[in-house]
């Protein structure tokens, strides 16, 4: 459950960078996603045509504050997005490092506190840092969105142990892997670890066939979720025969 909404799909899909609006629409439908992310900047580029496309898609919209580097910019963008998209949801990004696009932890918490106080339902883009996660929850967030790797890098889960620790520490908090996923296998791995959803954009939008890739990611996310719920076998240091020794035929010398 993400605030007041139970998603039908655990794949959240971005809407930037597709070769055409038609391909974007086909990819969203192929993914099975019922939540799409939209930046206010992206919406402005397409004007009424892009807004019409969003209406046709009939998906839950998660606007974001992409490109914001200060608390003031993020809060202002969030207010504009709430008016444009008529939603309390906001994916909060406050970038602190130009090369890695890592979030600024101090500005992120401050912006989250302001927006939660102003009745936004905040989805903060964060790292796997436990203290930062605690501060965001104290600020009023009910969902955390840790990165797998830097945005658009396709590196997958770069700090598996850190993410696993985060999942175990915040047992009852919805955790969405946001950024860095480049292959369906990486998405499945995150879901097998018990994360609640995956948000991605570049891996689908920039694929040779975005529609086929969206299909693959939708299937991978569902497969990982099913595997986690079914219960993965524990890893062993030694081999363990799958066929019991009892009952095997005995051959004379």
PDB file of C-alpha atoms in Angstrom:
ATOM      1  CA  UNK A   1       0.000   0.000   0.000  1.00  0.00           C
ATOM      2  CA  UNK A   2       1.403   3.370  -1.039  1.00  0.00           C
ATOM      3  CA  UNK A   3      -0.388   5.795   1.247  1.00  0.00           C
ATOM      4  CA  UNK A   4      -4.051   5.347   0.299  1.00  0.00           C
ATOM      5  CA  UNK A   5      -3.476   3.333  -2.863  1.00  0.00           C
ATOM      6  CA  UNK A   6      -2.985  -0.390  -3.471  1.00  0.00           C
ATOM      7  CA  UNK A   7      -1.110  -0.763  -6.787  1.00  0.00           C
ATOM      8  CA  UNK A   8      -2.133  -3.448  -9.237  1.00  0.00           C
ATOM      9  CA  UNK A   9       1.438  -3.660 -10.552  1.00  0.00           C
ATOM     10  CA  UNK A  10       4.736  -3.355  -8.658  1.00  0.00           C
ATOM     11  CA  UNK A  11       6.396  -1.652 -11.612  1.00  0.00           C
ATOM     12  CA  UNK A  12       6.306   2.153 -11.743  1.00  0.00           C
ATOM     13  CA  UNK A  13       7.301   3.569 -15.114  1.00  0.00           C
ATOM     14  CA  UNK A  14       8.759   6.927 -16.068  1.00  0.00           C
ATOM     15  CA  UNK A  15       7.586   8.835 -19.124  1.00  0.00           C
ATOM     16  CA  UNK A  16      10.710  10.698 -20.309  1.00  0.00           C
ATOM     17  CA  UNK A  17      12.963  10.013 -23.272  1.00  0.00           C
ATOM     18  CA  UNK A  18      10.744   7.803 -25.430  1.00  0.00           C
ATOM     19  CA  UNK A  19      11.119   8.058 -29.223  1.00  0.00           C
ATOM     20  CA  UNK A  20       7.495   9.096 -29.652  1.00  0.00           C
ATOM     21  CA  UNK A  21       4.241   9.515 -27.696  1.00  0.00           C
ATOM     22  CA  UNK A  22       2.857   6.426 -29.440  1.00  0.00           C
ATOM     23  CA  UNK A  23       5.770   4.284 -28.253  1.00  0.00           C
ATOM     24  CA  UNK A  24       5.394   5.685 -24.739  1.00  0.00           C
ATOM     25  CA  UNK A  25       1.723   4.742 -24.688  1.00  0.00           C
ATOM     26  CA  UNK A  26       2.414   1.237 -25.985  1.00  0.00           C
ATOM     27  CA  UNK A  27       5.238   0.716 -23.495  1.00  0.00           C
ATOM     28  CA  UNK A  28       3.132   1.793 -20.517  1.00  0.00           C
ATOM     29  CA  UNK A  29       0.346  -0.544 -21.560  1.00  0.00           C
ATOM     30  CA  UNK A  30       2.783  -3.419 -22.195  1.00  0.00           C
ATOM     31  CA  UNK A  31       4.434  -2.995 -18.788  1.00  0.00           C
ATOM     32  CA  UNK A  32       1.176  -3.492 -16.918  1.00  0.00           C
ATOM     33  CA  UNK A  33       2.068  -0.534 -14.710  1.00  0.00           C
ATOM     34  CA  UNK A  34      -0.755   1.467 -13.193  1.00  0.00           C
ATOM     35  CA  UNK A  35       1.504   4.238 -11.806  1.00  0.00           C
ATOM     36  CA  UNK A  36       3.558   6.515 -14.049  1.00  0.00           C
ATOM     37  CA  UNK A  37       5.953   9.284 -13.071  1.00  0.00           C
ATOM     38  CA  UNK A  38       5.854  12.679 -14.746  1.00  0.00           C
ATOM     39  CA  UNK A  39       8.035  15.731 -14.262  1.00  0.00           C
ATOM     40  CA  UNK A  40       6.480  19.155 -14.406  1.00  0.00           C
ATOM     41  CA  UNK A  41       9.167  20.107 -16.931  1.00  0.00           C
ATOM     42  CA  UNK A  42       8.188  17.162 -19.162  1.00  0.00           C
ATOM     43  CA  UNK A  43       4.521  18.083 -18.974  1.00  0.00           C
ATOM     44  CA  UNK A  44       5.345  21.631 -19.978  1.00  0.00           C
ATOM     45  CA  UNK A  45       7.263  20.518 -23.063  1.00  0.00           C
ATOM     46  CA  UNK A  46       4.305  18.707 -24.566  1.00  0.00           C
ATOM     47  CA  UNK A  47       1.653  21.112 -23.400  1.00  0.00           C
ATOM     48  CA  UNK A  48      -1.903  20.041 -24.019  1.00  0.00           C
ATOM     49  CA  UNK A  49      -0.891  17.090 -26.188  1.00  0.00           C
ATOM     50  CA  UNK A  50       1.045  15.424 -23.385  1.00  0.00           C
ATOM     51  CA  UNK A  51      -1.739  16.106 -20.910  1.00  0.00           C
ATOM     52  CA  UNK A  52      -4.171  14.481 -23.335  1.00  0.00           C
ATOM     53  CA  UNK A  53      -1.887  11.444 -23.573  1.00  0.00           C
ATOM     54  CA  UNK A  54      -1.877  11.137 -19.785  1.00  0.00           C
ATOM     55  CA  UNK A  55      -5.668  11.175 -19.845  1.00  0.00           C
ATOM     56  CA  UNK A  56      -5.717   8.406 -22.454  1.00  0.00           C
ATOM     57  CA  UNK A  57      -3.312   6.283 -20.418  1.00  0.00           C
ATOM     58  CA  UNK A  58      -5.683   6.497 -17.426  1.00  0.00           C
ATOM     59  CA  UNK A  59      -2.915   5.721 -14.909  1.00  0.00           C
ATOM     60  CA  UNK A  60      -2.177   7.036 -11.443  1.00  0.00           C
ATOM     61  CA  UNK A  61       0.272   9.921 -11.887  1.00  0.00           C
ATOM     62  CA  UNK A  62       3.244  10.423  -9.568  1.00  0.00           C
ATOM     63  CA  UNK A  63       4.680  13.864 -10.394  1.00  0.00           C
ATOM     64  CA  UNK A  64       8.291  14.485  -9.434  1.00  0.00           C
ATOM     65  CA  UNK A  65      10.623  17.351  -8.655  1.00  0.00           C
ATOM     66  CA  UNK A  66      13.333  16.177 -11.048  1.00  0.00           C
ATOM     67  CA  UNK A  67      16.156  18.639 -11.565  1.00  0.00           C
ATOM     68  CA  UNK A  68      15.678  20.491  -8.275  1.00  0.00           C
ATOM     69  CA  UNK A  69      18.815  21.241  -6.250  1.00  0.00           C
ATOM     70  CA  UNK A  70      17.386  23.357  -3.423  1.00  0.00           C
ATOM     71  CA  UNK A  71      14.595  23.052  -0.877  1.00  0.00           C
ATOM     72  CA  UNK A  72      12.891  26.139  -2.290  1.00  0.00           C
ATOM     73  CA  UNK A  73      12.898  24.810  -5.856  1.00  0.00           C
ATOM     74  CA  UNK A  74      11.603  21.390  -4.774  1.00  0.00           C
ATOM     75  CA  UNK A  75       8.796  22.793  -2.644  1.00  0.00           C
ATOM     76  CA  UNK A  76       7.745  25.290  -5.317  1.00  0.00           C
ATOM     77  CA  UNK A  77       7.760  22.584  -7.993  1.00  0.00           C
ATOM     78  CA  UNK A  78       5.698  20.292  -5.766  1.00  0.00           C
ATOM     79  CA  UNK A  79       3.032  22.961  -5.317  1.00  0.00           C
ATOM     80  CA  UNK A  80       2.874  23.573  -9.048  1.00  0.00           C
ATOM     81  CA  UNK A  81       2.627  19.834  -9.715  1.00  0.00           C
ATOM     82  CA  UNK A  82      -0.238  19.462  -7.242  1.00  0.00           C
ATOM     83  CA  UNK A  83      -2.198  22.103  -9.111  1.00  0.00           C
ATOM     84  CA  UNK A  84      -1.411  20.749 -12.574  1.00  0.00           C
ATOM     85  CA  UNK A  85      -1.992  17.052 -11.837  1.00  0.00           C
ATOM     86  CA  UNK A  86      -4.562  17.385  -9.048  1.00  0.00           C
ATOM     87  CA  UNK A  87      -2.815  14.949  -6.718  1.00  0.00           C
ATOM     88  CA  UNK A  88      -1.275  15.003  -3.244  1.00  0.00           C
ATOM     89  CA  UNK A  89       1.412  12.575  -4.404  1.00  0.00           C
ATOM     90  CA  UNK A  90       4.896  13.901  -5.083  1.00  0.00           C
ATOM     91  CA  UNK A  91       8.146  12.098  -5.798  1.00  0.00           C
ATOM     92  CA  UNK A  92      10.618  14.311  -3.994  1.00  0.00           C
ATOM     93  CA  UNK A  93      14.063  14.739  -5.535  1.00  0.00           C
ATOM     94  CA  UNK A  94      16.570  17.242  -4.155  1.00  0.00           C
ATOM     95  CA  UNK A  95      19.842  16.588  -5.960  1.00  0.00           C
ATOM     96  CA  UNK A  96      23.064  17.290  -4.100  1.00  0.00           C
ATOM     97  CA  UNK A  97      25.794  15.984  -6.407  1.00  0.00           C
ATOM     98  CA  UNK A  98      26.001  16.894 -10.069  1.00  0.00           C
ATOM     99  CA  UNK A  99      27.869  13.787 -11.268  1.00  0.00           C
ATOM    100  CA  UNK A 100      26.144  11.005  -9.326  1.00  0.00           C
ATOM    101  CA  UNK A 101      22.782  12.806  -8.934  1.00  0.00           C
ATOM    102  CA  UNK A 102      22.858  11.616  -5.340  1.00  0.00           C
ATOM    103  CA  UNK A 103      20.199  13.304  -3.191  1.00  0.00           C
ATOM    104  CA  UNK A 104      21.207  16.000  -0.718  1.00  0.00           C
ATOM    105  CA  UNK A 105      20.225  14.325   2.585  1.00  0.00           C
ATOM    106  CA  UNK A 106      19.875  17.549   4.575  1.00  0.00           C
ATOM    107  CA  UNK A 107      17.818  19.401   1.980  1.00  0.00           C
ATOM    108  CA  UNK A 108      15.768  16.269   1.308  1.00  0.00           C
ATOM    109  CA  UNK A 109      14.661  15.940   4.928  1.00  0.00           C
ATOM    110  CA  UNK A 110      13.895  19.650   5.181  1.00  0.00           C
ATOM    111  CA  UNK A 111      11.811  19.630   1.992  1.00  0.00           C
ATOM    112  CA  UNK A 112      10.013  16.449   3.065  1.00  0.00           C
ATOM    113  CA  UNK A 113       9.133  17.986   6.417  1.00  0.00           C
ATOM    114  CA  UNK A 114       7.684  21.077   4.738  1.00  0.00           C
ATOM    115  CA  UNK A 115       5.670  19.119   2.162  1.00  0.00           C
ATOM    116  CA  UNK A 116       4.298  16.580   4.655  1.00  0.00           C
ATOM    117  CA  UNK A 117       3.198  19.463   6.862  1.00  0.00           C
ATOM    118  CA  UNK A 118       1.419  20.919   3.823  1.00  0.00           C
ATOM    119  CA  UNK A 119      -0.549  17.701   3.269  1.00  0.00           C
ATOM    120  CA  UNK A 120       1.524  16.168   0.477  1.00  0.00           C
ATOM    121  CA  UNK A 121       2.035  12.418   0.318  1.00  0.00           C
ATOM    122  CA  UNK A 122       5.773  12.321  -0.252  1.00  0.00           C
ATOM    123  CA  UNK A 123       7.778   9.624  -2.057  1.00  0.00           C
ATOM    124  CA  UNK A 124      11.378  10.642  -1.279  1.00  0.00           C
ATOM    125  CA  UNK A 125      14.227   9.617  -3.574  1.00  0.00           C
ATOM    126  CA  UNK A 126      16.908   8.660  -1.078  1.00  0.00           C
ATOM    127  CA  UNK A 127      19.932   6.441  -0.516  1.00  0.00           C
ATOM    128  CA  UNK A 128      20.116   3.218   1.493  1.00  0.00           C
ATOM    129  CA  UNK A 129      21.279   5.173   4.571  1.00  0.00           C
ATOM    130  CA  UNK A 130      19.273   4.041   7.614  1.00  0.00           C
ATOM    131  CA  UNK A 131      19.595   7.297   9.543  1.00  0.00           C
ATOM    132  CA  UNK A 132      18.362   9.281   6.555  1.00  0.00           C
ATOM    133  CA  UNK A 133      15.468   6.852   6.215  1.00  0.00           C
ATOM    134  CA  UNK A 134      14.541   7.348   9.876  1.00  0.00           C
ATOM    135  CA  UNK A 135      14.632  11.125   9.494  1.00  0.00           C
ATOM    136  CA  UNK A 136      12.358  10.988   6.452  1.00  0.00           C
ATOM    137  CA  UNK A 137       9.847   8.833   8.312  1.00  0.00           C
ATOM    138  CA  UNK A 138       9.963  11.235  11.262  1.00  0.00           C
ATOM    139  CA  UNK A 139       9.260  14.068   8.805  1.00  0.00           C
ATOM    140  CA  UNK A 140       6.015  12.343   7.822  1.00  0.00           C
ATOM    141  CA  UNK A 141       6.917  10.177   4.814  1.00  0.00           C
ATOM    142  CA  UNK A 142       5.252   6.755   4.691  1.00  0.00           C
ATOM    143  CA  UNK A 143       7.221   5.429   1.709  1.00  0.00           C
ATOM    144  CA  UNK A 144      10.972   5.399   1.019  1.00  0.00           C
ATOM    145  CA  UNK A 145      12.569   5.184  -2.424  1.00  0.00           C
ATOM    146  CA  UNK A 146      16.229   4.133  -2.121  1.00  0.00           C
ATOM    147  CA  UNK A 147      18.409   4.164  -5.201  1.00  0.00           C
ATOM    148  CA  UNK A 148      19.860   0.976  -6.604  1.00  0.00           C
ATOM    149  CA  UNK A 149      22.604   2.961  -8.355  1.00  0.00           C
ATOM    150  CA  UNK A 150      22.994   6.456  -9.832  1.00  0.00           C
ATOM    151  CA  UNK A 151      20.118   7.575 -12.055  1.00  0.00           C
ATOM    152  CA  UNK A 152      20.403   6.290 -15.610  1.00  0.00           C
ATOM    153  CA  UNK A 153      23.544   4.245 -14.917  1.00  0.00           C
ATOM    154  CA  UNK A 154      22.014   0.785 -15.379  1.00  0.00           C
ATOM    155  CA  UNK A 155      24.359  -0.624 -12.718  1.00  0.00           C
ATOM    156  CA  UNK A 156      21.580  -2.396 -10.837  1.00  0.00           C
ATOM    157  CA  UNK A 157      21.855  -2.973  -7.085  1.00  0.00           C
ATOM    158  CA  UNK A 158      25.307  -1.556  -6.387  1.00  0.00           C
ATOM    159  CA  UNK A 159      25.154  -1.990  -2.599  1.00  0.00           C
ATOM    160  CA  UNK A 160      23.264  -5.233  -2.095  1.00  0.00           C
ATOM    161  CA  UNK A 161      24.172  -5.649   1.574  1.00  0.00           C
ATOM    162  CA  UNK A 162      23.180  -2.081   2.368  1.00  0.00           C
ATOM    163  CA  UNK A 163      19.841  -2.493   0.605  1.00  0.00           C
ATOM    164  CA  UNK A 164      19.224  -5.828   2.304  1.00  0.00           C
ATOM    165  CA  UNK A 165      19.915  -4.220   5.682  1.00  0.00           C
ATOM    166  CA  UNK A 166      17.510  -1.401   4.833  1.00  0.00           C
ATOM    167  CA  UNK A 167      14.807  -3.892   3.874  1.00  0.00           C
ATOM    168  CA  UNK A 168      15.270  -5.791   7.130  1.00  0.00           C
ATOM    169  CA  UNK A 169      15.376  -2.628   9.253  1.00  0.00           C
ATOM    170  CA  UNK A 170      12.237  -1.013   7.813  1.00  0.00           C
ATOM    171  CA  UNK A 171      10.141  -4.172   7.820  1.00  0.00           C
ATOM    172  CA  UNK A 172       6.741  -2.488   7.598  1.00  0.00           C
ATOM    173  CA  UNK A 173       7.622   0.499   5.405  1.00  0.00           C
ATOM    174  CA  UNK A 174       6.960   0.314   1.655  1.00  0.00           C
ATOM    175  CA  UNK A 175      10.345   0.475  -0.090  1.00  0.00           C
ATOM    176  CA  UNK A 176      10.588   1.202  -3.811  1.00  0.00           C
ATOM    177  CA  UNK A 177      13.894   0.797  -5.635  1.00  0.00           C
ATOM    178  CA  UNK A 178      14.290   3.993  -7.632  1.00  0.00           C
ATOM    179  CA  UNK A 179      17.121   4.594 -10.112  1.00  0.00           C
ATOM    180  CA  UNK A 180      19.945   2.523 -11.543  1.00  0.00           C
ATOM    181  CA  UNK A 181      17.998  -0.532 -12.722  1.00  0.00           C
ATOM    182  CA  UNK A 182      19.171  -1.470 -16.214  1.00  0.00           C
ATOM    183  CA  UNK A 183      17.995  -5.045 -16.799  1.00  0.00           C
ATOM    184  CA  UNK A 184      14.924  -7.118 -15.942  1.00  0.00           C
ATOM    185  CA  UNK A 185      17.139  -9.540 -13.977  1.00  0.00           C
ATOM    186  CA  UNK A 186      18.156  -6.670 -11.678  1.00  0.00           C
ATOM    187  CA  UNK A 187      14.523  -5.773 -11.072  1.00  0.00           C
ATOM    188  CA  UNK A 188      13.704  -9.399 -10.286  1.00  0.00           C
ATOM    189  CA  UNK A 189      16.631  -9.537  -7.852  1.00  0.00           C
ATOM    190  CA  UNK A 190      15.327  -6.523  -5.933  1.00  0.00           C
ATOM    191  CA  UNK A 191      11.832  -7.992  -5.719  1.00  0.00           C
ATOM    192  CA  UNK A 192      13.253 -11.334  -4.540  1.00  0.00           C
ATOM    193  CA  UNK A 193      14.929  -9.406  -1.695  1.00  0.00           C
ATOM    194  CA  UNK A 194      11.532  -8.221  -0.556  1.00  0.00           C
ATOM    195  CA  UNK A 195      11.309  -4.721  -1.973  1.00  0.00           C
ATOM    196  CA  UNK A 196       7.790  -3.579  -2.702  1.00  0.00           C
ATOM    197  CA  UNK A 197       8.188  -2.086  -6.176  1.00  0.00           C
ATOM    198  CA  UNK A 198      10.588  -0.866  -8.837  1.00  0.00           C
ATOM    199  CA  UNK A 199      10.618   2.556 -10.482  1.00  0.00           C
ATOM    200  CA  UNK A 200      12.551   2.924 -13.715  1.00  0.00           C
ATOM    201  CA  UNK A 201      12.606   4.916 -16.919  1.00  0.00           C
ATOM    202  CA  UNK A 202      15.812   4.891 -18.959  1.00  0.00           C
ATOM    203  CA  UNK A 203      16.135   1.110 -19.287  1.00  0.00           C
ATOM    204  CA  UNK A 204      12.807   1.009 -21.122  1.00  0.00           C
ATOM    205  CA  UNK A 205      12.759   4.378 -22.893  1.00  0.00           C
ATOM    206  CA  UNK A 206      16.220   3.936 -24.428  1.00  0.00           C
ATOM    207  CA  UNK A 207      15.897   0.257 -25.342  1.00  0.00           C
ATOM    208  CA  UNK A 208      16.036  -0.748 -28.991  1.00  0.00           C
ATOM    209  CA  UNK A 209      12.438  -1.920 -28.575  1.00  0.00           C
ATOM    210  CA  UNK A 210      10.880  -0.061 -25.622  1.00  0.00           C
ATOM    211  CA  UNK A 211       7.601  -1.958 -25.835  1.00  0.00           C
ATOM    212  CA  UNK A 212       9.270  -5.363 -25.659  1.00  0.00           C
ATOM    213  CA  UNK A 213      11.531  -4.181 -22.838  1.00  0.00           C
ATOM    214  CA  UNK A 214       8.548  -2.852 -20.897  1.00  0.00           C
ATOM    215  CA  UNK A 215       6.944  -6.267 -21.234  1.00  0.00           C
ATOM    216  CA  UNK A 216      10.131  -7.948 -19.971  1.00  0.00           C
ATOM    217  CA  UNK A 217      10.351  -5.677 -16.943  1.00  0.00           C
ATOM    218  CA  UNK A 218       6.712  -6.227 -16.073  1.00  0.00           C
ATOM    219  CA  UNK A 219       7.218  -9.981 -16.166  1.00  0.00           C
ATOM    220  CA  UNK A 220      10.484  -9.798 -14.189  1.00  0.00           C
ATOM    221  CA  UNK A 221       8.995  -7.705 -11.408  1.00  0.00           C
ATOM    222  CA  UNK A 222       6.073 -10.099 -11.071  1.00  0.00           C
ATOM    223  CA  UNK A 223       8.405 -13.118 -11.140  1.00  0.00           C
ATOM    224  CA  UNK A 224      10.571 -11.636  -8.386  1.00  0.00           C
ATOM    225  CA  UNK A 225       7.536 -10.830  -6.262  1.00  0.00           C
ATOM    226  CA  UNK A 226       6.122 -14.334  -6.700  1.00  0.00           C
ATOM    227  CA  UNK A 227       9.481 -15.892  -5.815  1.00  0.00           C
ATOM    228  CA  UNK A 228       9.780 -13.806  -2.647  1.00  0.00           C
ATOM    229  CA  UNK A 229       6.279 -14.695  -1.543  1.00  0.00           C
ATOM    230  CA  UNK A 230       6.879 -18.387  -2.314  1.00  0.00           C
ATOM    231  CA  UNK A 231      10.013 -18.444  -0.162  1.00  0.00           C
ATOM    232  CA  UNK A 232      13.464 -18.687  -1.704  1.00  0.00           C
ATOM    233  CA  UNK A 233      15.733 -21.527  -0.618  1.00  0.00           C
ATOM    234  CA  UNK A 234      18.626 -20.609   1.663  1.00  0.00           C
ATOM    235  CA  UNK A 235      22.134 -20.580   0.244  1.00  0.00           C
ATOM    236  CA  UNK A 236      24.419 -23.352   1.487  1.00  0.00           C
ATOM    237  CA  UNK A 237      28.181 -23.554   1.757  1.00  0.00           C
ATOM    238  CA  UNK A 238      28.177 -27.229   0.802  1.00  0.00           C
ATOM    239  CA  UNK A 239      26.350 -29.362  -1.722  1.00  0.00           C
ATOM    240  CA  UNK A 240      23.150 -31.081  -0.642  1.00  0.00           C
ATOM    241  CA  UNK A 241      21.828 -33.959  -2.736  1.00  0.00           C
ATOM    242  CA  UNK A 242      18.315 -33.403  -4.009  1.00  0.00           C
ATOM    243  CA  UNK A 243      17.786 -37.163  -4.402  1.00  0.00           C
ATOM    244  CA  UNK A 244      17.644 -39.051  -1.064  1.00  0.00           C
ATOM    245  CA  UNK A 245      20.073 -41.939  -0.535  1.00  0.00           C
ATOM    246  CA  UNK A 246      17.387 -44.070   1.077  1.00  0.00           C
ATOM    247  CA  UNK A 247      15.822 -46.401  -1.462  1.00  0.00           C
ATOM    248  CA  UNK A 248      18.632 -46.350  -3.994  1.00  0.00           C
ATOM    249  CA  UNK A 249      19.324 -49.620  -5.755  1.00  0.00           C
ATOM    250  CA  UNK A 250      22.238 -51.652  -4.411  1.00  0.00           C
ATOM    251  CA  UNK A 251      24.460 -53.432  -6.927  1.00  0.00           C
ATOM    252  CA  UNK A 252      26.527 -56.482  -6.054  1.00  0.00           C
ATOM    253  CA  UNK A 253      30.222 -56.656  -6.786  1.00  0.00           C
TER     254      UNK A 253
END
